[in-house]
Structure formats: structure tokens, C-alpha cells
Short mmCIF file of C-alpha atoms and ligand atoms in Angstrom, two decimals:
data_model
loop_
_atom_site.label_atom_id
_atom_site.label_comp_id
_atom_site.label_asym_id
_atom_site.label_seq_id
_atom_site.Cartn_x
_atom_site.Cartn_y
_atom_site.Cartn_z
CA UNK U 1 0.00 0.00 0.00
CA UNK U 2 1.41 3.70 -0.69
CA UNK U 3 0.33 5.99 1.71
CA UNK U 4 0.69 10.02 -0.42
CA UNK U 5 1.02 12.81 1.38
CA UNK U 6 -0.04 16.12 0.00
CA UNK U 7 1.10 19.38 1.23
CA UNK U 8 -0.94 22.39 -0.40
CA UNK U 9 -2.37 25.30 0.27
CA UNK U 10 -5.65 24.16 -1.47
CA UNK U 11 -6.43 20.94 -0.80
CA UNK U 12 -10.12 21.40 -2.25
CA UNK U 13 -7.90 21.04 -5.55
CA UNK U 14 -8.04 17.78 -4.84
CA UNK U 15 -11.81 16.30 -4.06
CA UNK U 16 -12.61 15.69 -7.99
CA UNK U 17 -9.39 14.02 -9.84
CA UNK U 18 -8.68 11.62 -6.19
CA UNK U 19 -12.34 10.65 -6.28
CA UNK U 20 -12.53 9.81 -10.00
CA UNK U 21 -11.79 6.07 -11.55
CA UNK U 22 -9.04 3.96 -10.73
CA UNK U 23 -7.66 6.35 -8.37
CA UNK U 24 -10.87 6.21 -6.41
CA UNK U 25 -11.63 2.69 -6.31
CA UNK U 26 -7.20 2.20 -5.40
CA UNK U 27 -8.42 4.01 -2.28
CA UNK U 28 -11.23 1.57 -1.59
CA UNK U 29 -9.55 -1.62 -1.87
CA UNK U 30 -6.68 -0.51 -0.07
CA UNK U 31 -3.86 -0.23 -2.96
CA UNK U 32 -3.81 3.31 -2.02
CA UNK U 33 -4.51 6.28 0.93
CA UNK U 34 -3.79 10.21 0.59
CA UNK U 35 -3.72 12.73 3.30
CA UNK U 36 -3.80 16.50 3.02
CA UNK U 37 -1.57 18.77 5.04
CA UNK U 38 -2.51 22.55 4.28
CA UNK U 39 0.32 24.54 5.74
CA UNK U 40 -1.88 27.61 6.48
CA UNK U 41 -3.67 25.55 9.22
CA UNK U 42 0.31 25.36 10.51
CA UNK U 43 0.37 29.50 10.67
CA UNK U 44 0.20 31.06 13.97
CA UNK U 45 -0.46 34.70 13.23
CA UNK U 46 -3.92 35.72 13.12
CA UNK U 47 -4.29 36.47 9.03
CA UNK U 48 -2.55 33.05 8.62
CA UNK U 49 -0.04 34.41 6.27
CA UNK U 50 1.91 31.49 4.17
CA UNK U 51 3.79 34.02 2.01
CA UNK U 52 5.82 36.87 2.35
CA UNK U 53 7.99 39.55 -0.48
CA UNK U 54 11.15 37.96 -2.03
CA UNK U 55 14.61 39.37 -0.27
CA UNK U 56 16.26 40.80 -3.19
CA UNK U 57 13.33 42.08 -4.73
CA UNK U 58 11.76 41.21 -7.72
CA UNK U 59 7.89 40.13 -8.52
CA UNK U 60 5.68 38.15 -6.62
CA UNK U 61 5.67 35.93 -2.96
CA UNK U 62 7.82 33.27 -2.11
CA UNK U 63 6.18 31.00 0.85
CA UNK U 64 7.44 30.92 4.17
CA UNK U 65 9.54 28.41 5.51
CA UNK U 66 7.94 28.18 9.05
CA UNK U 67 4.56 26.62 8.13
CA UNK U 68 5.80 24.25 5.95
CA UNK U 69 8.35 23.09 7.81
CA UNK U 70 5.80 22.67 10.66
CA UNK U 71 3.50 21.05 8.09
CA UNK U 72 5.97 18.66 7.29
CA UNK U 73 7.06 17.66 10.94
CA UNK U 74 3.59 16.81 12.08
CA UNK U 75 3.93 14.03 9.78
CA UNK U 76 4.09 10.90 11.45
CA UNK U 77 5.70 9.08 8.40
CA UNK U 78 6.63 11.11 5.51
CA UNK U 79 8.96 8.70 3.39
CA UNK U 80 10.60 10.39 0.30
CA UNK U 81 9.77 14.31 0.29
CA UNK U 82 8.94 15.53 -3.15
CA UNK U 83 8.65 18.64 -4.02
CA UNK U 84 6.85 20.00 -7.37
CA UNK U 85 8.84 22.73 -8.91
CA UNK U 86 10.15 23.55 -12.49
CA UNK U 87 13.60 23.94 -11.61
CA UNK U 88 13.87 20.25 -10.40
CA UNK U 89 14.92 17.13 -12.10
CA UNK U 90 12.73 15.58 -14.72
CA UNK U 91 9.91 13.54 -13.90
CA UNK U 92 10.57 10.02 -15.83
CA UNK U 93 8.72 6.65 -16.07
CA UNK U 94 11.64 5.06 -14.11
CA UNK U 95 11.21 7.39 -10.83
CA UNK U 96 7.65 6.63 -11.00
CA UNK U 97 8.90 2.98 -10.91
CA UNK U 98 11.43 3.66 -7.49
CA UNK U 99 8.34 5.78 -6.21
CA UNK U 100 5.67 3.06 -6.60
CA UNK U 101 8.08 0.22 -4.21
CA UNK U 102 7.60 2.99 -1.47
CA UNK U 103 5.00 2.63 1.66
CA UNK U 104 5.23 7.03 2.07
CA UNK U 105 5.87 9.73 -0.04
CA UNK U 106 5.26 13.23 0.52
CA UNK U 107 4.45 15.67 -2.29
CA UNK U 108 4.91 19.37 -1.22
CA UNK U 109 3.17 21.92 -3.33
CA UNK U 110 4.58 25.69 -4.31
CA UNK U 111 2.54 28.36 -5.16
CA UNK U 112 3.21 31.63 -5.95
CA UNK U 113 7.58 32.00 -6.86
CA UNK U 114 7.74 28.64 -4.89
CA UNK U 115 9.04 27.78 -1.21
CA UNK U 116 11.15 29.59 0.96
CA UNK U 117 14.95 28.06 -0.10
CA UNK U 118 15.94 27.39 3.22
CA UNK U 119 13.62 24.68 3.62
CA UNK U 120 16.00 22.63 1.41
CA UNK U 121 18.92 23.09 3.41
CA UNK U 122 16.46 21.72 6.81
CA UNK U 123 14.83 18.47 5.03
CA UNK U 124 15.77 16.07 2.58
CA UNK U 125 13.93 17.67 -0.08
CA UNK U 126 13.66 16.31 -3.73
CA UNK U 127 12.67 18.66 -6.72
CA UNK U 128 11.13 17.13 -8.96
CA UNK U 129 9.84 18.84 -12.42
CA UNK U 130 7.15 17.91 -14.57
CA UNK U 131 7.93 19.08 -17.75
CA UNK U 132 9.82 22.83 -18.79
CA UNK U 133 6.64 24.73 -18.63
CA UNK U 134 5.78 26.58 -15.57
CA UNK U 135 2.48 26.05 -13.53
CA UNK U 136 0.50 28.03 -11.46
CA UNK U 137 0.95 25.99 -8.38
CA UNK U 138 2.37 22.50 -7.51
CA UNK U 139 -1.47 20.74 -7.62
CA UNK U 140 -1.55 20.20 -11.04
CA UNK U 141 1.90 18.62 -11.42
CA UNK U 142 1.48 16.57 -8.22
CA UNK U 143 -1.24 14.62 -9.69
CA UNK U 144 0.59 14.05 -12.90
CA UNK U 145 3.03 12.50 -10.63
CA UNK U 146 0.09 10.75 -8.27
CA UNK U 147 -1.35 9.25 -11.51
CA UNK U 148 1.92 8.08 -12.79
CA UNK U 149 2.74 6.31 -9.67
CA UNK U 150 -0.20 5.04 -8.80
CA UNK U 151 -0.49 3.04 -11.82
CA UNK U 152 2.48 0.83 -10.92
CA UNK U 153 1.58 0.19 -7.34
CA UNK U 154 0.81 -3.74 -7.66
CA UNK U 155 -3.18 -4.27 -7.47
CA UNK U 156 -4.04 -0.69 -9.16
CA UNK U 157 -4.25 -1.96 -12.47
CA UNK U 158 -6.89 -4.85 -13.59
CA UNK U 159 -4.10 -6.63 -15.20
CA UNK U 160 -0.45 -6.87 -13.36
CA UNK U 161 1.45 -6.17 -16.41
CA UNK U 162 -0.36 -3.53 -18.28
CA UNK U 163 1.12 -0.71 -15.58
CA UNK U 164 4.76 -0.71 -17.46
CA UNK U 165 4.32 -2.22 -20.74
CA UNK U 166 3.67 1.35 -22.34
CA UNK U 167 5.82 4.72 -23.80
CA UNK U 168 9.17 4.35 -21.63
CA UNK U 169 8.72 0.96 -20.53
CA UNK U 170 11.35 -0.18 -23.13
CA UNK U 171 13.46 3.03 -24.11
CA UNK U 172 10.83 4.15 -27.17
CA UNK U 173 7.62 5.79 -27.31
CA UNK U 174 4.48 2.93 -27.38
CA UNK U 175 3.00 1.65 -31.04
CA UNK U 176 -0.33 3.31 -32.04
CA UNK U 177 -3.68 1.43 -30.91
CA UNK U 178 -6.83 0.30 -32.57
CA UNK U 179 -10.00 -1.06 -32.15
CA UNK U 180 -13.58 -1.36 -33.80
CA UNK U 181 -14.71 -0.55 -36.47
CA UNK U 182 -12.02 -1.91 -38.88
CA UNK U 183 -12.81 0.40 -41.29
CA UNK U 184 -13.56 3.77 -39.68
CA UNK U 185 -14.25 7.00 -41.97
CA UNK U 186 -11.92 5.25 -44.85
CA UNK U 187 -9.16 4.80 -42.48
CA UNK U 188 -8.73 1.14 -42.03
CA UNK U 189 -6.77 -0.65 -39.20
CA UNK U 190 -3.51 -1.87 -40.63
CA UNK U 191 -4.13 -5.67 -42.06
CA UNK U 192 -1.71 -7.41 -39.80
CA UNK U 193 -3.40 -6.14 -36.60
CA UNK U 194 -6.45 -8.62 -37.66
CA UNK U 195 -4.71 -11.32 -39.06
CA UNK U 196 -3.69 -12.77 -35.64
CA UNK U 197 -0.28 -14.06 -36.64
CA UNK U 198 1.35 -12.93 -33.13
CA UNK U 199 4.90 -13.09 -34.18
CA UNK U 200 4.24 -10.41 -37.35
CA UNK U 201 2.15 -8.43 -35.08
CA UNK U 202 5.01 -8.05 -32.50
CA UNK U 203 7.38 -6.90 -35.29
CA UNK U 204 5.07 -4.61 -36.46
CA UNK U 205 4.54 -2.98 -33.08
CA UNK U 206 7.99 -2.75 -32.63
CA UNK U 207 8.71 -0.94 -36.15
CA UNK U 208 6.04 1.09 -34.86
CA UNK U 209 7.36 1.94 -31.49
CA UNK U 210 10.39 3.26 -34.01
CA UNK U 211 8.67 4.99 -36.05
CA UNK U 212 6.59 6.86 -33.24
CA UNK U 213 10.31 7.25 -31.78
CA UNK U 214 11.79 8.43 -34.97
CA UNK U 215 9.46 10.81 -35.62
CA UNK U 216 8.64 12.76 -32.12
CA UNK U 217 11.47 12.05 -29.77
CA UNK U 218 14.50 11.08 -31.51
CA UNK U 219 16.37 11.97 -28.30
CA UNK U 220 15.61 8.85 -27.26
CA UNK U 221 17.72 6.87 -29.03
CA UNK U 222 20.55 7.63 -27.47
CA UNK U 223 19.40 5.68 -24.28
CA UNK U 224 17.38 2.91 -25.77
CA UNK U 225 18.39 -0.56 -25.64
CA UNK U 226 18.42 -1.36 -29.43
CA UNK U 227 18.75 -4.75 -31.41
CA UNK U 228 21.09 -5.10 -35.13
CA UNK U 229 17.41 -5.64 -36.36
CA UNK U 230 16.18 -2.54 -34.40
CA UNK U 231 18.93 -0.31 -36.62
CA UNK U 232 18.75 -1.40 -39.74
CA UNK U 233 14.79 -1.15 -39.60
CA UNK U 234 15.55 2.51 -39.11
CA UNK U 235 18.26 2.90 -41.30
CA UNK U 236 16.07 1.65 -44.28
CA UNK U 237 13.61 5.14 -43.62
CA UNK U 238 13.86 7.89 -45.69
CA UNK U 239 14.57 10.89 -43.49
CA UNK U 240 16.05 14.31 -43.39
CA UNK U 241 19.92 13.95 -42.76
CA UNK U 242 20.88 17.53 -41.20
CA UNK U 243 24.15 16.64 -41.11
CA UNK U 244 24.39 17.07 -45.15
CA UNK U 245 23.70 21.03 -43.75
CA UNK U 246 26.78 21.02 -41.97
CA UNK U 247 30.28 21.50 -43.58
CA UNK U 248 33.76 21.65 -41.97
CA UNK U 249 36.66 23.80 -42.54
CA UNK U 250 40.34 22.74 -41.87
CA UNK U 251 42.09 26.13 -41.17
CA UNK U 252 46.13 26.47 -41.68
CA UNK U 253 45.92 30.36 -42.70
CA UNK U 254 45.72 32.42 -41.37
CA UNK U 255 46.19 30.86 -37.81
CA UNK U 256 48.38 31.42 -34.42
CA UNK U 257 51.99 29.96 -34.42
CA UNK U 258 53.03 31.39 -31.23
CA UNK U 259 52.25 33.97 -28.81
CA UNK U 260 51.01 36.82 -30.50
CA UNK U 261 51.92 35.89 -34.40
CA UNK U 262 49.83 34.29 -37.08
CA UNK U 263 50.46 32.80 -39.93
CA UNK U 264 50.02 29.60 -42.46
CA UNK U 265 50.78 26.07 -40.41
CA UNK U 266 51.95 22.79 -42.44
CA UNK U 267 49.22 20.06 -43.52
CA UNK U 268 49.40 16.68 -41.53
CA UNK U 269 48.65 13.80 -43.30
CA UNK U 270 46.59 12.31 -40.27
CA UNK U 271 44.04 15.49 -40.16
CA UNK U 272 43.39 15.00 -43.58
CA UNK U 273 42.91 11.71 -43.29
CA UNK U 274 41.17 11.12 -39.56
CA UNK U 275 38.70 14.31 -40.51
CA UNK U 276 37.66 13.37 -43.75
CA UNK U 277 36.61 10.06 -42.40
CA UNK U 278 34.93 11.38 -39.45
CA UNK U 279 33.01 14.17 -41.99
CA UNK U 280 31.71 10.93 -44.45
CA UNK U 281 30.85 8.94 -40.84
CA UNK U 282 28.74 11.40 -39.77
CA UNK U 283 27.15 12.29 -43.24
CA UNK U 284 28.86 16.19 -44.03
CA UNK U 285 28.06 17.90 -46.97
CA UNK U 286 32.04 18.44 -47.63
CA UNK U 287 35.22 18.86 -45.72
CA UNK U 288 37.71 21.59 -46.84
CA UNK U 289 41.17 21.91 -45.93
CA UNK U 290 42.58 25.30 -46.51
CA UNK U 291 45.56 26.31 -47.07
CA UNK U 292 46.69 29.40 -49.70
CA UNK U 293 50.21 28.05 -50.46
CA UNK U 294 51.31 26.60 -53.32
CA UNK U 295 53.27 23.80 -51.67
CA UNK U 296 50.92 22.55 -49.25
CA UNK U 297 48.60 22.53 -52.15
CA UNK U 298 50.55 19.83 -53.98
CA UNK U 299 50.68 17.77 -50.70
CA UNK U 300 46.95 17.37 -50.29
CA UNK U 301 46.48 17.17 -54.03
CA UNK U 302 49.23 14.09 -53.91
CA UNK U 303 47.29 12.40 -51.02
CA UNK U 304 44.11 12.64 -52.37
CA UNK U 305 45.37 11.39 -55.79
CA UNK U 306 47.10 8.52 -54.05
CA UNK U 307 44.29 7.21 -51.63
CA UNK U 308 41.01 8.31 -54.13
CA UNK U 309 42.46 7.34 -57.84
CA UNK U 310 44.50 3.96 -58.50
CA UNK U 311 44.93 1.36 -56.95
CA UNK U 312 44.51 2.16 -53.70
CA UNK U 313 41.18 3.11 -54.00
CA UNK U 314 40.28 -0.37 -54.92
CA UNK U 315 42.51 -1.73 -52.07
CA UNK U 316 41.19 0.63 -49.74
CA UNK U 317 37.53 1.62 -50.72
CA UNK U 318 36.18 2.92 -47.78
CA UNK U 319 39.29 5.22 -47.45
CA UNK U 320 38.76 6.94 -50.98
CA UNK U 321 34.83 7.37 -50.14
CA UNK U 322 36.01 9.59 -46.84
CA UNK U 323 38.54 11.12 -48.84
CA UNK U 324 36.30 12.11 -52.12
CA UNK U 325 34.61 14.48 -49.70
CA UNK U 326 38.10 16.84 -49.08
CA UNK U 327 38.04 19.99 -51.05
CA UNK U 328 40.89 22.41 -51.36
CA UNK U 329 40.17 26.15 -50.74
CA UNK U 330 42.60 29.03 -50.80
CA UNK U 331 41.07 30.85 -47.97
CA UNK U 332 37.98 30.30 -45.72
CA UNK U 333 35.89 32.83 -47.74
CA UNK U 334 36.04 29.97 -50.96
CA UNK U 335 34.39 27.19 -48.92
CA UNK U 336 31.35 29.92 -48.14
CA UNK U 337 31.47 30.53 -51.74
CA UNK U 338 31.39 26.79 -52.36
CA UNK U 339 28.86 26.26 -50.12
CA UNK U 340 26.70 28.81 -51.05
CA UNK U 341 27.05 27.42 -54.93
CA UNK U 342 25.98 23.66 -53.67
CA UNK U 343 22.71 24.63 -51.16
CA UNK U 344 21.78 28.19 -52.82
CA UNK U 345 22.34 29.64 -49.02
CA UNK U 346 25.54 31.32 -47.16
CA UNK U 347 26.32 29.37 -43.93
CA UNK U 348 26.83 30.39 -40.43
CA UNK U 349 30.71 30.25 -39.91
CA UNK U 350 31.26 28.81 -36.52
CA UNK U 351 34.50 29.07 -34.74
CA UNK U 352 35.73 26.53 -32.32
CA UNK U 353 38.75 26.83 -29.61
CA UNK U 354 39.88 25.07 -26.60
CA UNK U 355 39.13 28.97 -25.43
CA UNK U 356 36.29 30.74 -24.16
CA UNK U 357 35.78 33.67 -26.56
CA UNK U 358 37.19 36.90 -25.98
CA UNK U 359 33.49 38.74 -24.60
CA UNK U 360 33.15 37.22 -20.85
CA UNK U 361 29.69 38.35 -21.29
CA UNK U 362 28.81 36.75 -24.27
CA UNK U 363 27.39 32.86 -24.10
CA UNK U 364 29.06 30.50 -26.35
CA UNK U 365 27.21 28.80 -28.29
CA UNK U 366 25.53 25.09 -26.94
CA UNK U 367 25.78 21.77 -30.14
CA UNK U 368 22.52 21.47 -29.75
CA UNK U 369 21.86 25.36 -30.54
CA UNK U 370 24.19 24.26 -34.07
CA UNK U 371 22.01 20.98 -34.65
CA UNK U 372 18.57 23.59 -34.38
CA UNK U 373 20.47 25.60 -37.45
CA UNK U 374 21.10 23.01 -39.01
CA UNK U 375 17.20 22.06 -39.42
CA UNK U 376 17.17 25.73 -41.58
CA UNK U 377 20.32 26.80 -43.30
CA UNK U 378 23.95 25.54 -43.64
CA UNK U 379 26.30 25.68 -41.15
CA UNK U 380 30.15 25.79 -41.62
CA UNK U 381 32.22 24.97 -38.69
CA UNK U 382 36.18 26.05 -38.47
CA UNK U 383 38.98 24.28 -37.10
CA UNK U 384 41.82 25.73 -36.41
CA UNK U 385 45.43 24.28 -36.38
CA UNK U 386 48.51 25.78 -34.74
CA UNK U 387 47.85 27.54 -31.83
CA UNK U 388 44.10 28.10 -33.10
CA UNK U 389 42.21 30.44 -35.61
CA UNK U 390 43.55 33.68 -36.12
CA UNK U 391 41.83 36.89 -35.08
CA UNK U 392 41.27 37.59 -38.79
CA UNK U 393 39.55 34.19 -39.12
CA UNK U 394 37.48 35.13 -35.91
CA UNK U 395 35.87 38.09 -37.27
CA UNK U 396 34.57 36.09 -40.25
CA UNK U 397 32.79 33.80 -37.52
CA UNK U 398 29.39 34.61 -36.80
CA UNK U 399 29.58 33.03 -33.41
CA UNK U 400 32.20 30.56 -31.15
CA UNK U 401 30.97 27.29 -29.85
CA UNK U 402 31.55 26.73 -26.27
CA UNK U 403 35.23 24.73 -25.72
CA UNK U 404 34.92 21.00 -25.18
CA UNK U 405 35.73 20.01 -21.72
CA UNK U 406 35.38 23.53 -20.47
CA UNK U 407 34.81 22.27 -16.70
CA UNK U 408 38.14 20.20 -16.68
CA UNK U 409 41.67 21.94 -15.98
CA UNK U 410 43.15 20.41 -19.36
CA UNK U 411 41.30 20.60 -22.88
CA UNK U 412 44.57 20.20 -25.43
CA UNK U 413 42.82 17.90 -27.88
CA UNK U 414 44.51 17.07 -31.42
CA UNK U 415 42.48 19.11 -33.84
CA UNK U 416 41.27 15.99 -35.16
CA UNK U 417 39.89 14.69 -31.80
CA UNK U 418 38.07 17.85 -31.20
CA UNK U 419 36.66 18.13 -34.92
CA UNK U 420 35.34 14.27 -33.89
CA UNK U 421 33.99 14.89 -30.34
CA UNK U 422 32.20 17.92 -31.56
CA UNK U 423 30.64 16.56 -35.02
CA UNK U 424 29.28 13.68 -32.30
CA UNK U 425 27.54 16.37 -30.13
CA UNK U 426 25.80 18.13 -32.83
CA UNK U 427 24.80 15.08 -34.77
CA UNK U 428 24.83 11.81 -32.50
CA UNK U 429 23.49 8.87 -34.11
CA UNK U 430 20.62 9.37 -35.79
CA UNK U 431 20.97 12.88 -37.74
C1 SAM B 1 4.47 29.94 -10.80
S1 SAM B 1 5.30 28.49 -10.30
C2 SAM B 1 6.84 29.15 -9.71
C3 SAM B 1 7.86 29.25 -10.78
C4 SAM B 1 9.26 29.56 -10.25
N1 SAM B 1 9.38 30.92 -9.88
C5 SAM B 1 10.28 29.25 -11.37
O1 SAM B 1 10.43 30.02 -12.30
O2 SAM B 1 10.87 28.13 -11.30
C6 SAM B 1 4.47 28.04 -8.80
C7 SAM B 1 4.62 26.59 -8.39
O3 SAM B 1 4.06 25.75 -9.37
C8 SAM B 1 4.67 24.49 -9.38
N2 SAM B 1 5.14 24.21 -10.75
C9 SAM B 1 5.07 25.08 -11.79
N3 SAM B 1 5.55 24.51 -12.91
C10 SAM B 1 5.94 23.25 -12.59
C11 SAM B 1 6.52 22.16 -13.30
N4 SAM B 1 6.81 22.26 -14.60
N5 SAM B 1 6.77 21.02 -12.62
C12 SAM B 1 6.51 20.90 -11.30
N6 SAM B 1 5.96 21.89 -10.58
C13 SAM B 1 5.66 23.04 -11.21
C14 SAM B 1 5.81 24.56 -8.38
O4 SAM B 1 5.37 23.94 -7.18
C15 SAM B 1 6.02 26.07 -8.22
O5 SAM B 1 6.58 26.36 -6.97
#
């Protein structure tokens, strides 16, 4: 049995959704029982105030620690103490899952800017956020987390299984459902549902929990448990590849070379080879190396002769398919040109450093703020070798992306490491 209970400042919120369906008939078998703590019954002055002004200023009322805190020690049992409040961490299917194995849980409500922050510091508080959307008060969420709960307390549902066999359960989002008429409006129910052939109905469900998955929260993938059979279902869909929107730029002039001079830097044969595969692996439109002089010019021509003409593109196919991708520019300003020739749009030049950019002020730029460009224009993202892009090549950029491993207190990556790490944030696995 889970025992909930509520703290609010309106417990009438309440008498309805608790006294409605399976919630109500939980409560009358026993699978369930909810109290109501209103902290305004735990005020002592006469208005029984339960909010005060923020210290600091700023809009609204925060609520006072005092009643709350009295609220919450009158409790004889209060297990885990939940709190409802946007800034928390997200409410998933697998707390609801820890949650349900509990005999208490307390679910304290905010209102107004929320609670007092001190209460935090005196009890083992957890916030916990429904969604990134902000509510008028606490109530609303707490029942989204009361229904999600509930549902996987043994005995709630009719059948023992049907609790966690749903959106979650397994990773994806859950397969559409059907039921009578077959034919409803000209939209018929998809033949294999009614052919009762279990094993083809399974698969289909499955290619359907993809597809759902796919299509509205390919985030997901990145966490769920996935079969060989799993990928190259969804390899086999035709859909939008942003990363053909995204271009790369090996930089060797002008760059640094040493404390305060710039200049052109030499070509290694690794880059070329290491980013050009890592560009074709994670499906770029091109990868250019520039460089202005005449020698290095004849370097990367020779190596991209060798390994993409001949016989060692027979030997080594997979090598001249990366490679076929390189293009030579002079200066950064031809690959926008080039780029601008192939998709009809000028890209977003992006720089990227193992430094924070010169304005303190200014916020870096996130990957996933790159992949959300990517969905609408081209983006073309620099590398620098040497000691990093020159201040020339800066002012060309129309933004810097934030340095990888900015939190540690060493971030000297090869260029080639970095160009790999970061095509892996923006793009992942799926785009
Ligand atoms: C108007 S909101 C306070 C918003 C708060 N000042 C902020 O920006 O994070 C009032 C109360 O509603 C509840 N609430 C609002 N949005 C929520 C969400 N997405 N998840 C959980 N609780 C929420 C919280 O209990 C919160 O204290």
C-alpha cells in the first residue's frame, strides 16, 4: 500500500481528480490512501499568512519556511519528500517505478515564486519537475506524478502487467492502438493487426514503437536498448539527414603559431585523413582543408590522388569514399562561396577553440543550438590548427561554440579529436 502525502495550500484542488476512476476505487480496496496537510492551518499569526515579499526584490511571494516546515514535521511518516517545482529534475517513467516500491511519499506543493529556499537546506527535499513549462501551483503537477505512480503500485491496475508495458517501458515511445470498427471513416486498421499471426504483429509494433520514436522524440535513441534488427529497420527510412547542412573547414591560414603571431601552419597527413573520415561517418556535406600556399597545395592534391584514384582506392575503398569528400580552398571565404554554390544559401561560420571567446559576457554557443540551425540553413564549422584560428579568421565567424571540456583543468585535444567529439555532439546517431 502507498500511503501520499499532499502538502498544499488548497487541498479542495483535490476532491474531484482523487475521487474519480481507478484512483478512487485504489483508495477503496486498499492499494492506495492520501492525506492533506494545508500549511496555512500550521500558521500562527492571526491572518494566517503562508507568504511573504522575495529578499532581493523582484515580482511576486515566495512561501514561508515556518509553516511548511511545521507542516511537514507533524507528519508521522513522511517517506521520500517531493517537491513540485520547475527547476527540479525531470519527472521520468523510471522514478515513478522507485516511487511506486515505497510505503510514504510526501508531495509538497509551491505556489506563488515557490518555497522559501531554506527549507532545502532543513529536510531532505527532492525537486522534482514535470515538464519545462511553468504552472501556477504544484497541484496540477502533483497529480501528474500521483497518476503516474499510482499506476504501478501492484493491485491498481486490472491486469499486473499492463502498468509498465507502455511509452518508456522499453526506451521508445508505445506503437499506435486500434479497435472497432475496422474500417472507420476510410481509415482502415492496418491488415496485420487482424490477421492474428502474433509473431508479425510483435514486429510490427515494434517498427512502430520506431517509427513513433523516430518521428517525435528522436532523443531517445541515445538511451534505448536497441537490437542489429532494431537499426537497420531505421536505417532503411527515408529521413532528413541535417548533417548534409553542416560543412567543416580545416584552417592552416591564417592561424596562431606562437604567442602573438599568425600565420600559415603545415598540412598533416593524419588530419586530412582522420577528418575526412569522421566528416563521411557522420554524413557532411564536404570537408575543406585550406591552405593558400602553393606547396601545401601539392601535398593534399598528392594524397588525395594517391588514396582516391589507383589502386589504392580499390585496395582501400572505404578510405577513398572519406577522402572524395576533401576539397581544397585558398582561404575560408572559398568554402562559403562553395557552399553557397551547392545549397543556394551562405552558412553560419562557426569558430571553435579550446578557449572561451574573448566577450566574458557573451554565451558560447551550446551543439545542440548548431544541430537547431542546421534544421534551416547551412552551417560551416572552423577548425583551427597551430595555436588556433587567427583573429582575422574570428571576425569572419558569426559566433564561437563553447570549448569541449570547459569544466576540466586540461582541454589540449589534437584538432582531429576535437573536430570528432564535436561533429558527435551536434549530430549523435541518428541525424
Ligand atoms: C508559478 S510556479 C513558480 C515558478 C518559479 N518561480 C520558477 O520560475 O521556477 C508556482 C509553483 O508551481 C509548481 N510548478 C510550476 N511549474 C511546474 C513544473 N513544470 N513542474 C513541477 N511543478 C511546477 C511549483 O510547485 C512552483 O513552486
Amino acid at each position: 500500500m502507498l500511503n501520499v502525502h499532499i502538502v498544499s495550500l488548497f487541498p479542495e484542488f483535490y476532491t474531484s481528480p482523487l475521487a474519480t476512476a481507478l484512483l478512487a476505487k485504489a483508495q477503496e480496496s486498499g492499494v492506495l490512501a492520501f492525506s492533506h496537510h494545508d500549511p496555512r492551518t500550521f500558521t500562527t499569526d492571526k491572518h494566517h499568512t503562508a507568504d511573504d515579499r522575495p529578499y532581493g526584490g523582484g515580482p511576486g511571494m515566495v512561501m514561508l519556511a515556518e509553516p511548511v516546515a511545521n507542516c511537514l514535521r507533524s507528519l508521522p511518516k513522511a517517506g521520500r519528500m517531493l517537491v513540485m517545482a520547475p527547476s527540479g529534475r525531470p519527472f521520468t517513467q523510471a522514478l515513478a517505478r522507485e516511487l511506486a516500491q515505497e510505503e510514504h511519499i510526501t508531495i509538497i506543493c509551491g505556489r506563488y515564486e515557490g518555497l522559501d529556499a531554506r527549507l532545502f537546506e532543513a529536510f531532505p527535499l527532492e525537486p522534482i519537475s514535470v515538464g519545462d513549462v511553468v504552472l501556477n501551483g504544484g497541484e496540477t503537477a502533483s497529480l501528474a506524478v500521483i497518476e503516474a505512480v499510482a499506476r504501478l503500485v501492484p493491485g491498481f491496475m486490472g491486469k499486473e502487467e499492463s502498468g509498465d508495458d507502455e511509452s518508456f517501458s522499453h526506451g521508445l515511445l508505445e506503437y499506435p492502438h486500434y479497435t472497432r470498427p475496422e474500417v472507420w471513416e476510410n481509415h482502415a486498421v492496418p491488415d496485420v493487426l487482424r490477421g492474428g499471426d502474433h509473431a508479425r504483429i510483435q514486429q510490427w509494433r515494434r517498427e512502430a514503437s520506431l517509427a513513433a520514436t523516430l518521428h517525435n522524440r528522436p532523443d531517445l535513441f541515445t538511451e534505448a536498448p536497441l537490437t542489429a534488427n532494431d537499426a537497420a529497420w531505421l536505417n532503411a527510412q527515408p529521413r532528413r539527414r541535417i548533417g548534409k547542412n553542416l560543412f567543416a573547414c580545416l584552417v592552416h591560414y591564417p592561424v596562431l603559431l606562437g604567442e602573438k603571431n599568425s600565420g600559415a601552419s603545415s598540412l598533416t597527413n593524419l588530419d586530412i585523413h582522420d577528418i575526412a573520415r569522421s566528416s563521411r561517418s557522420y554524413g557532411l556535406g564536404a570537408f575543406y582543408i585550406s591552405t593558400p600556399l602553393a606547396d601545401q597545395t601539392r601535398v593534399l592534391e598528392a594524397v588525395l590522388r594517391h588514396w582516391t584514384q589507383g589502386k589504392a582506392a580499390k585496395s582501400h575503398a572505404d578510405r577513398a569514399e572519406a577522402l572524395r569528400i576533401v576539397r581544397h580552398v585558398n582561404i575560408l571565404e572559398e568554402a562559403v562561396q562553395d557552399i553557397y554554390a551547392r545549397t543556394g544559401q551562405k552558412p553560419r561560420i562557426i569558430a571553435t577553440s579550446a578557449q572561451w571567446p574573448r566577450d566574458a559576457n557573451a554565451p558560447a554557443l551550446t551543439p545542440s543550438q548548431v544541430r537547431a540551425w542546421l534544421h534551416e540553413a547551412p552551417v560551416l564549422l572552423c577548425f583551427g590548427t597551430g595555436h588556433g584560428l587567427a583573429p582575422e579568421v574570428l571576425a569572419q565567424c558569426d559566433a564561437a561554440l563553447r570549448p569541449l571540456r570547459f569544466s576540466g583543468d586540461y582541454n589540449h585535444l589534437s584538432v582531429r579529436a576535437a573536430a570528432a567529439i564535436t561533429l558527435d555532439r551536434i549530430l549523435g546517431d541518428m541525424l
